[in-house]
Structures are given as C-alpha cells and as structure tokens.
Amino acid sequence: MISNPAIWAFRSSVRCWRHRAVLKAALQASDVKAWRWYSTSIRGGVTGMEEILTRVVAPLPTYETRDKSPPPPESNSLEFMHFYSSLDKEDKLGFLTKLSQDFGVDHKNLSELAVRLLDTQLRDLATILQVEDRLRYGLTPRYKQLLNHISRVEGGVKFLVDLRADVLEIISSKASESPHIRDLNGTLKSLLSEWFSVGLLRLERITWHSPCEILQKISQYEAVHPVRNWSDLKRRVGPCRRCYAFTHAAMPMEPLVVLHVALTEDISDNIQSIVREFAPLESEEDVNKINAAIFYSISSTQAGLQGVELGNYLIKRVVRELQSEFPHMAQFSSLSPIPGFSSWLQGLLSQYRKEGRGSDLLSEQEWKEVEQATDSAPGTPAMEALRKLITSSEGLRSERLARVLEPVLMRLCAWYLYGEKRRGYALNPVANFHLQNGATMWRLNWHADTSPRGVASSCGIMVNYRYFLSDTSKNSAVYLQNKVITASEQVLGLVSQFQKNSKL
C-alpha cells in the first residue's frame, strides 16, 4: 500500500505535468512554421493529410466496449496505404509526425487514470487490478488499431515493415527529434516482434530448383559476399553448400533473413576457398569429408525488421537441420568479416600521429621494419606510409610487407574485436551478434579475404566465431549479463601482445 502523503504528492505532480503538457501543446500549435499541416488538396485532388487521418484512424473504443466494437471497413486501411505510398519523402515525414502526435495516447485521460489508480491503493485487490487494466488499455495509442487492421489486408504486413523502415530512417538521419516518432517506432517494433515470432516463421532450404523469384532475391539481398552471376549462385546453393531462409505467410516469396553455409572437412580460414575457388558444378557431396558447417554469410533483407530477433534463431534452426542430415557433424563456426576495423585503425593512427605517440602503438623494432619495407623516414612519414597500406592491397601482395604487417595488424584487430566496447559490449556489430548467440571468439585469420572489399574494410583479416553447442547458453548468459567475452587462447594471446606492446 502507498501512504496518503505519497498519493497526494504524486497526484499533485500529475496535475502539474498535465498543465505543462497543455501549455507546451499550445505553444507548439502557435508556431505555424513548426509543422506543415495539409488541410487542402494536394497532388491534383488527393485528400489532405488531416482529413485522411481523421477519417481512417478510428477513435479508441471505450474500455467497456473494447471487445464489442465492430472493426472499421477494410477500405480505411487501403486508403491509408495508397495515400502514404503516393507521398514523397518530405511529405511522409509530415504525415507520420501528424499521425504519431495527434492520434497517439490520450494523455489527459491517462493522467486521470493514474490518479484513480492511486486512489484505489487502500481498497481491495480486485478493484486495484481492474483500474490497472484500465490504465494499461489507456496506454494504447489510437493509431495502433489502424496498424493492426492494416496487417490483415493483402500486402499489409509488408507495407508496415516498409513503413517502419521509413521511421527508422527518419530517426537515424535526425530528420525529426519528435518523441512521438520514437513512440511510433516502438509500437511498430512491438507489433512486428509479435507477428514475426519464431513460431510463425517457416524455414526454407533454397536450392537451384527453388522458384526463380526467390533465387533472384537471394542474389540481390546478399550483402556480405556479392553474387557475381547465375553460375556463382548455382554453386552457392549446390553440392557442399546450403542456403536457408526464414519466410512468413504474410510475405510470400520474400526471404526475411538468409544464411549461407559451406560444408567442409575443417573449419575454413579464408573466404576464397568458399566463394571464389569453385568445384565443378556437377560434383557430388562426399559425406565422409563433411565434418564442419561454416556460416559464411547471414543477411537480413528487411530494414523495417531491425531489432526483431531473427538471425540468431535462424542459426539455431539450421544447426538442428544439419545435425539431422549429418549426425556425425560436430564443428559449427562462422567465417565472419570485420567491418569497421580499417576505419577504426585509420582513426587510431591519425590520433597518435597528432599526439606524437607512434611509439606507443608499435615497438621500436616494428617501426624500423615498416620504415625499411616502405622506404620511409622515421616518425610521421612512416606513420603515413602505414596508414596508406592499411586500405590498399599492396601490403598483402608484397611478401616482405605482409611479413612486417601481419603481427602488428593481427594484435590490433584482436584488440578491436575483444577490447573496444560500446556500453560494455563489443563495438563490432558482427562480433556482438555472434557473442550474443553464445559463440566463442575462436580464431583470427590472416589473408582470409584478399578482395578489394575485404582489404578496405578489415585489412584482409577474418574471424571464426565457433559454436560449441554445449556452451552456447552459458556463453550467451555471461556476455549479456556480465559483458564477458568468451575467447580462445589464440585471441587472448594476441590481446596480451597488444597490451604489452601498446600503451592505450
């Protein structure tokens, strides 16, 4: 129970907050330049935004009639979808702003319910629970009903996924700082998380005999190692390869997240052997030589599903599928790129050059080797030469330069993956994904991706995140709860070398 003084204090603060909210709304309404309201027709006869929203966003039924109110006509959802799709980027921002601000939660009613809840604290439990339920219902934004109804018309779920992609772009680009837009994003994410829960998803294996439309989208959506042509795609879904995707009944022929797997004898240490050195198309699988499954590419295809957990569930489902097909298989590992490493290292070198602290990054002997290999003078010239080598393939083509760079870049990369953090978790997004899934940061691989893209993003280095199935739950828990990264002796050894040689 809450004491009477506490109740009165909270009630007073609620009333004060209510008055401030009304005042703020009045001030915002007086600034005619703040928003572009559309009360007149636009685009040659299309009804204005305000009129459209007033017509299609039905009032929230009262608490007593919430289960008895008839659904609005399907035409409301279709009209909203068609109108929104006709808008340009700027008008979409104005439309979503008005939708989220004017058709959200009834704050006045909500504050009254909050006061009523405090008034009931000294009454029986049944009364308290009923008022709490009223308050919970009062937290429902008015536009949530419309979103639910849109999801039931043909193409509606895909429309809402794309709508959330627009909202996320507005937030990330800071086109709007409106808290109402962020609340709309939260509502959409919550709904999509329910609609795309793992129990409602279908796991599909993609083969060369899959519909052409699916194969084309698999090729288009591949974000890690671009598919060059149809022959390349045929190999990626052929012998010793597997391609799986999650699909949803509401979005037919639309893969949501795609996982490419190589079936190998050992855990691969370079991507060339998987996507660039091909076996003949007619080759068959030798089960006796398939001991490992290498997850070499996972791509989310829908920007609007960002933050909706799909990739981790896909990996777990695929592991079960492969165990069923190959009962003897015991090695499961990714072969992952390290996006952001080169840019992080460039920034680090620039910072140390400005501060004159190059000797804190490399040992004296290593700087001498860099100077000799690049024919550069000590100090700034040597640092500039090293900085240029990082994103060029010259350092990988020259055996002499590669011998000098390998120990330096490997330990710096290990530190970037293991030591650089964001809010206590791994800064690198790929590392954070696999560590959350319970994988072990197992092995860094030199000369693993010598493509221009691989060199530019990660100096040609790749990393294996290994899934020891008996340990994944424990590893995931210690990472998510205690922010502890599980890593192999190789990775920890490289981190130790970095700490010994560098003074960050």
XYZ file of C-alpha atoms in Angstrom:
504
model
C 0.000 0.000 0.000
C 1.055 3.608 -0.637
C 0.770 6.177 2.152
C -1.686 9.074 1.850
C 1.069 11.771 1.700
C 2.697 9.878 -1.184
C -0.628 9.663 -3.007
C -1.255 13.403 -2.657
C 2.293 14.225 -3.745
C 2.021 12.060 -6.841
C -1.442 13.420 -7.667
C -0.118 16.976 -7.475
C 2.815 16.132 -9.751
C 0.436 14.528 -12.269
C -1.746 17.667 -12.329
C 1.364 19.848 -12.685
C 2.642 17.685 -15.527
C -0.779 17.854 -17.183
C -0.804 21.673 -17.098
C 2.742 21.826 -18.519
C 1.787 19.414 -21.321
C -1.244 21.553 -22.261
C 0.878 24.717 -22.236
C 3.567 23.086 -24.357
C 0.983 21.887 -26.888
C -0.494 25.392 -27.116
C 2.947 26.895 -27.737
C 3.699 24.335 -30.422
C 0.358 24.949 -32.107
C 1.077 28.685 -32.246
C 4.251 28.134 -34.268
C 2.825 27.827 -37.768
C 6.257 27.084 -39.179
C 6.842 24.075 -36.956
C 4.725 21.630 -38.998
C 3.285 21.529 -42.496
C -0.380 20.761 -41.977
C -2.295 19.775 -45.058
C -5.959 20.811 -44.875
C -6.221 21.420 -48.603
C -5.956 19.039 -51.511
C -2.505 18.062 -52.753
C -1.314 16.314 -55.894
C -4.292 17.078 -58.047
C -7.260 16.118 -55.921
C -5.745 13.775 -53.312
C -7.438 14.435 -49.967
C -5.375 16.357 -47.416
C -3.453 14.595 -44.690
C -5.551 15.821 -41.812
C -8.795 14.797 -43.475
C -7.407 11.368 -44.397
C -6.216 10.660 -40.872
C -9.434 11.873 -39.257
C -11.401 9.546 -41.485
C -9.281 6.378 -41.324
C -7.962 6.437 -37.745
C -10.975 5.366 -35.717
C -11.395 6.579 -32.120
C -10.255 4.124 -29.482
C -13.336 2.288 -28.158
C -14.159 2.842 -24.528
C -12.847 0.321 -22.044
C -16.330 -1.162 -21.629
C -16.876 -1.626 -25.397
C -13.323 -2.598 -26.375
C -14.351 -6.162 -27.324
C -17.700 -5.257 -28.840
C -16.860 -2.512 -31.318
C -17.126 -3.593 -34.975
C -13.890 -3.349 -36.984
C -13.566 -0.400 -39.377
C -14.085 -1.105 -43.084
C -11.111 -2.559 -44.952
C -11.269 0.464 -47.256
C -9.839 2.606 -44.426
C -6.647 0.542 -44.360
C -6.363 0.518 -48.154
C -6.936 4.265 -48.364
C -4.213 4.886 -45.776
C -1.772 2.593 -47.606
C -2.421 4.121 -51.023
C -2.232 7.681 -49.725
C 1.017 7.118 -47.832
C 2.615 5.358 -50.808
C 1.854 8.377 -53.001
C 3.812 10.794 -50.786
C 7.379 11.884 -51.299
C 9.989 11.662 -48.554
C 9.323 15.105 -47.058
C 5.558 14.647 -47.031
C 5.915 11.219 -45.403
C 7.757 12.886 -42.529
C 4.931 15.393 -42.047
C 2.304 12.672 -42.339
C 3.974 10.356 -39.798
C 4.563 13.263 -37.441
C 0.886 14.185 -37.509
C -0.206 10.546 -37.165
C 2.039 9.930 -34.146
C 1.331 13.238 -32.415
C -2.398 13.749 -32.960
C -3.548 10.135 -32.966
C -1.478 8.616 -30.177
C -2.222 8.156 -26.486
C -4.898 10.302 -24.820
C -2.597 11.857 -22.201
C -5.393 13.693 -20.386
C -7.380 10.501 -19.877
C -4.216 8.638 -18.917
C -3.281 11.094 -16.172
C -6.801 10.827 -14.727
C -6.497 7.034 -14.702
C -3.130 7.314 -12.937
C -4.723 9.447 -10.192
C -7.602 6.984 -9.918
C -5.132 4.110 -9.517
C -3.514 5.892 -6.587
C -6.930 6.474 -5.045
C -7.605 2.727 -5.083
C -4.420 1.660 -3.287
C -6.217 1.262 0.029
C -9.069 -0.740 -1.493
C -9.419 -4.450 -2.295
C -7.137 -6.203 -4.781
C -9.876 -6.804 -7.364
C -10.545 -3.059 -7.640
C -6.837 -2.294 -7.938
C -6.392 -4.870 -10.725
C -9.373 -3.503 -12.649
C -8.033 0.058 -12.530
C -4.590 -1.198 -13.552
C -6.192 -2.928 -16.539
C -7.966 0.316 -17.474
C -4.649 2.149 -17.235
C -2.971 -0.479 -19.403
C -5.705 -0.084 -22.021
C -5.371 3.690 -21.817
C -1.705 3.382 -22.816
C -2.774 2.110 -26.253
C -2.054 4.691 -28.988
C -5.102 5.406 -31.113
C -3.175 4.613 -34.306
C -2.319 1.100 -33.063
C -5.820 -0.049 -34.054
C -5.199 1.136 -37.598
C -1.843 -0.658 -37.763
C -3.493 -3.876 -36.598
C -6.194 -3.591 -39.237
C -3.638 -2.829 -41.974
C -1.834 -6.076 -41.099
C -4.988 -8.025 -42.045
C -5.323 -6.784 -45.612
C -3.336 -8.218 -48.512
C 0.142 -6.730 -48.588
C -0.465 -5.005 -45.264
C 2.314 -6.648 -43.258
C 4.906 -5.846 -45.936
C 3.588 -2.271 -46.008
C 4.111 -1.928 -42.237
C 7.610 -3.415 -42.442
C 8.471 -0.775 -45.062
C 6.724 1.912 -43.013
C 8.951 1.122 -40.038
C 11.985 1.295 -42.330
C 10.929 4.867 -43.151
C 10.515 5.662 -39.440
C 13.967 4.252 -38.646
C 15.488 6.349 -41.424
C 13.803 9.470 -40.014
C 15.258 8.720 -36.571
C 18.774 7.811 -37.757
C 19.026 10.826 -40.081
C 17.663 13.076 -37.311
C 15.112 14.478 -39.749
C 12.857 14.694 -36.705
C 13.603 14.774 -32.981
C 9.953 14.208 -32.107
C 9.426 11.790 -29.192
C 6.103 10.897 -30.849
C 8.004 9.456 -33.833
C 10.107 7.351 -31.453
C 6.943 6.136 -29.762
C 5.516 5.169 -33.162
C 8.723 3.232 -33.844
C 8.385 1.406 -30.520
C 4.769 0.482 -31.267
C 5.671 -0.825 -34.723
C 8.608 -2.833 -33.381
C 6.418 -4.407 -30.692
C 3.772 -5.409 -33.239
C 6.317 -6.773 -35.731
C 8.041 -8.761 -32.980
C 4.727 -10.481 -32.286
C 3.886 -11.107 -35.931
C 7.387 -12.383 -36.738
C 7.909 -14.556 -33.673
C 9.936 -17.660 -34.461
C 6.901 -19.943 -34.118
C 5.238 -18.184 -37.067
C 8.264 -18.372 -39.360
C 8.967 -21.079 -41.897
C 12.477 -22.396 -42.504
C 13.142 -22.979 -46.210
C 16.171 -24.516 -47.843
C 16.929 -22.702 -51.080
C 18.121 -24.902 -53.936
C 18.622 -24.464 -57.655
C 15.089 -25.831 -58.075
C 13.531 -23.109 -55.898
C 11.316 -20.544 -57.694
C 13.284 -18.153 -59.879
C 11.874 -15.160 -57.989
C 13.308 -16.472 -54.700
C 16.717 -17.189 -56.276
C 16.829 -13.706 -57.738
C 16.062 -12.130 -54.366
C 18.677 -14.334 -52.646
C 21.209 -12.940 -55.121
C 20.050 -9.330 -54.707
C 19.962 -9.444 -50.906
C 23.445 -10.978 -50.478
C 25.225 -8.199 -48.578
C 28.437 -9.891 -47.380
C 29.909 -11.556 -50.487
C 28.083 -10.269 -53.594
C 26.926 -12.879 -56.099
C 28.571 -12.273 -59.471
C 26.357 -14.243 -61.842
C 23.920 -17.142 -62.114
C 26.736 -19.718 -62.166
C 28.064 -18.293 -58.932
C 24.590 -18.500 -57.379
C 24.142 -22.067 -58.631
C 27.300 -23.108 -56.811
C 26.213 -21.379 -53.598
C 23.046 -23.473 -53.447
C 24.640 -26.632 -54.874
C 26.765 -29.516 -53.526
C 28.684 -28.868 -50.287
C 26.701 -25.687 -49.811
C 23.441 -24.910 -48.059
C 21.290 -21.820 -48.210
C 18.436 -21.329 -45.750
C 15.909 -18.548 -45.279
C 13.097 -17.660 -42.923
C 9.842 -16.774 -44.666
C 6.452 -15.628 -43.366
C 2.968 -16.488 -44.648
C 2.035 -12.798 -44.815
C 5.022 -12.055 -47.105
C 5.142 -14.916 -49.633
C 8.205 -15.198 -51.900
C 10.036 -12.742 -49.637
C 13.018 -14.184 -47.684
C 13.382 -12.304 -44.388
C 16.860 -13.389 -43.316
C 19.215 -15.582 -45.361
C 22.042 -17.827 -44.138
C 24.701 -19.317 -46.445
C 26.608 -22.377 -45.202
C 29.660 -24.205 -46.559
C 30.066 -27.889 -45.717
C 33.785 -28.539 -45.279
C 36.296 -31.010 -43.896
C 37.831 -28.498 -41.470
C 36.959 -25.020 -40.209
C 37.776 -22.662 -43.083
C 40.333 -19.915 -42.591
C 39.730 -17.979 -45.830
C 36.728 -16.994 -47.902
C 38.444 -17.599 -51.248
C 38.089 -21.355 -50.791
C 34.337 -20.929 -50.316
C 33.125 -18.305 -52.792
C 35.991 -17.896 -55.247
C 37.584 -21.307 -55.786
C 34.837 -23.458 -57.233
C 34.439 -27.179 -57.559
C 32.857 -28.383 -60.824
C 29.120 -27.802 -60.944
C 28.352 -31.498 -61.308
C 30.409 -32.600 -58.255
C 28.686 -34.628 -55.554
C 28.989 -34.442 -51.794
C 31.342 -36.842 -50.042
C 29.719 -37.316 -46.646
C 32.996 -38.663 -45.219
C 34.664 -35.318 -45.911
C 31.921 -33.173 -44.372
C 32.868 -32.535 -40.760
C 32.167 -28.820 -40.356
C 29.469 -26.272 -41.165
C 30.767 -22.773 -41.892
C 28.280 -19.900 -41.679
C 29.934 -17.517 -44.121
C 27.126 -15.054 -44.751
C 23.957 -14.000 -42.960
C 21.880 -11.139 -44.354
C 18.736 -9.501 -43.045
C 16.673 -8.417 -46.035
C 14.110 -6.086 -44.425
C 15.295 -2.808 -42.898
C 11.958 -2.497 -41.116
C 12.679 -5.639 -39.056
C 15.765 -4.140 -37.436
C 15.850 -5.136 -33.771
C 13.421 -8.027 -34.324
C 15.465 -11.123 -33.444
C 15.592 -13.420 -36.467
C 19.231 -14.170 -37.305
C 20.090 -15.924 -34.037
C 17.016 -18.158 -34.306
C 17.873 -18.960 -37.924
C 21.365 -20.168 -36.968
C 19.954 -22.376 -34.214
C 17.339 -23.871 -36.537
C 19.938 -24.513 -39.236
C 22.227 -26.259 -36.737
C 19.384 -28.647 -35.911
C 18.721 -29.252 -39.606
C 22.375 -30.029 -40.305
C 22.669 -32.301 -37.275
C 19.708 -34.236 -38.579
C 21.280 -34.536 -42.038
C 24.848 -35.170 -40.790
C 24.658 -36.813 -37.332
C 28.460 -37.027 -37.087
C 28.953 -33.280 -37.625
C 30.374 -31.580 -34.528
C 32.047 -28.388 -35.774
C 29.934 -25.294 -36.303
C 31.631 -21.984 -36.960
C 31.213 -18.699 -38.750
C 33.776 -17.194 -41.086
C 32.993 -13.566 -40.491
C 34.117 -10.232 -41.923
C 35.284 -7.487 -39.571
C 33.568 -4.342 -40.865
C 34.894 -1.158 -39.341
C 38.345 -2.421 -38.370
C 40.228 -0.465 -41.048
C 38.374 2.785 -40.328
C 38.941 2.325 -36.570
C 42.642 1.760 -37.177
C 42.877 4.763 -39.503
C 41.408 6.938 -36.781
C 43.767 5.497 -34.194
C 46.838 6.178 -36.351
C 45.670 9.731 -37.077
C 45.160 10.364 -33.365
C 48.603 9.021 -32.452
C 50.278 10.962 -35.262
C 48.780 14.225 -33.981
C 49.813 13.422 -30.421
C 53.286 12.246 -31.425
C 52.737 8.886 -29.737
C 53.597 6.466 -32.541
C 55.993 4.558 -30.296
C 53.044 3.627 -28.068
C 51.380 1.683 -30.897
C 54.265 -0.284 -32.407
C 57.567 -1.344 -30.904
C 60.783 0.387 -31.946
C 61.841 -2.673 -33.943
C 58.493 -2.835 -35.736
C 58.698 0.821 -36.738
C 62.174 0.178 -38.165
C 60.791 -2.706 -40.215
C 57.939 -0.517 -41.503
C 60.426 2.215 -42.446
C 62.653 -0.246 -44.303
C 59.771 -2.017 -46.066
C 58.195 1.259 -47.219
C 61.405 3.265 -47.760
C 60.069 5.992 -45.499
C 61.697 8.236 -42.921
C 61.085 7.748 -39.195
C 58.182 9.456 -37.439
C 55.307 10.970 -39.388
C 56.374 9.667 -42.842
C 56.441 6.081 -41.533
C 53.003 6.506 -39.919
C 51.574 7.914 -43.149
C 53.057 5.020 -45.125
C 51.475 2.540 -42.718
C 48.134 4.339 -42.893
C 48.097 4.102 -46.701
C 48.980 0.418 -46.643
C 46.031 -0.447 -44.411
C 43.371 0.024 -47.077
C 45.425 -0.982 -50.134
C 46.218 -4.453 -51.406
C 49.913 -3.604 -51.747
C 50.641 -4.764 -48.210
C 49.106 -8.146 -48.996
C 50.733 -8.616 -52.416
C 54.245 -7.922 -51.155
C 55.587 -10.837 -49.135
C 58.033 -8.532 -47.381
C 55.344 -6.043 -46.354
C 52.953 -8.810 -45.325
C 55.616 -10.309 -43.040
C 56.035 -6.933 -41.330
C 52.334 -6.109 -41.113
C 50.913 -9.456 -40.002
C 51.920 -9.443 -36.295
C 51.033 -5.758 -35.961
C 47.616 -5.906 -37.620
C 46.634 -9.223 -36.047
C 47.101 -7.978 -32.487
C 45.449 -4.631 -33.278
C 42.498 -6.492 -34.804
C 42.248 -8.787 -31.774
C 42.089 -5.752 -29.526
C 39.483 -4.082 -31.757
C 37.235 -7.157 -31.503
C 37.882 -8.009 -27.870
C 38.751 -4.720 -26.171
C 36.847 -1.971 -27.968
C 33.403 -1.667 -26.387
C 30.135 0.194 -26.724
C 28.123 0.293 -23.500
C 30.214 -2.622 -22.298
C 29.518 -4.851 -25.314
C 31.678 -5.499 -28.381
C 31.889 -2.423 -30.605
C 31.981 -4.515 -33.772
C 28.370 -5.379 -34.742
C 29.194 -8.806 -36.213
C 31.122 -9.763 -33.069
C 28.271 -8.550 -30.887
C 25.768 -10.644 -32.881
C 27.678 -13.924 -32.574
C 28.688 -13.337 -28.943
C 25.056 -12.712 -28.007
C 24.278 -16.059 -29.636
C 26.806 -17.759 -27.361
C 29.659 -18.274 -29.816
C 33.332 -18.231 -28.832
C 35.708 -15.721 -30.462
C 37.878 -18.551 -31.723
C 40.428 -17.643 -34.417
C 41.671 -14.632 -36.364
C 42.752 -15.470 -39.916
C 45.400 -13.557 -41.869
C 44.946 -13.198 -45.658
C 41.411 -14.519 -45.236
C 39.701 -12.093 -47.639
C 42.034 -10.570 -50.210
C 39.245 -8.996 -52.262
C 39.324 -5.182 -52.552
C 36.306 -5.032 -50.256
C 37.900 -7.321 -47.663
C 41.153 -5.359 -47.673
C 39.386 -1.993 -47.447
C 37.156 -2.995 -44.517
C 39.378 -5.280 -42.439
C 42.904 -5.420 -43.955
C 42.048 -8.861 -45.323
C 41.540 -10.381 -41.853
C 38.511 -12.514 -40.972
C 37.453 -14.222 -37.753
C 35.859 -17.531 -36.816
C 33.169 -17.420 -34.140
C 32.826 -21.024 -33.095
C 29.622 -22.518 -31.739
C 30.393 -25.136 -29.092
C 26.816 -26.330 -28.691
C 27.196 -27.434 -25.065
C 28.473 -23.977 -24.088
C 26.392 -21.537 -26.123
C 23.722 -20.934 -23.456
C 26.323 -20.281 -20.768
C 28.434 -18.061 -23.052
C 25.394 -16.034 -24.089
C 24.359 -15.506 -20.465
C 27.783 -14.318 -19.256
C 28.081 -11.967 -22.232
C 24.599 -10.442 -21.972
C 24.530 -10.252 -18.173
C 28.179 -9.660 -17.255
C 29.578 -8.391 -20.597
C 32.269 -11.073 -20.561
C 33.603 -12.239 -23.947
C 34.483 -15.925 -24.269
C 37.611 -16.194 -26.411
C 40.200 -18.804 -27.390
C 43.865 -18.899 -26.374
C 44.870 -17.561 -29.796
C 42.684 -14.466 -29.442
C 43.647 -13.872 -25.812
C 47.309 -14.291 -26.736
C 47.016 -11.599 -29.418
C 45.199 -9.322 -26.968
C 48.012 -9.865 -24.452
C 50.587 -8.942 -27.105
C 48.675 -5.759 -27.846
C 48.580 -4.800 -24.170
C 52.288 -5.491 -23.876
C 53.354 -3.550 -26.973
C 50.822 -0.730 -26.933
C 50.012 1.861 -24.305
C 46.415 2.863 -24.780
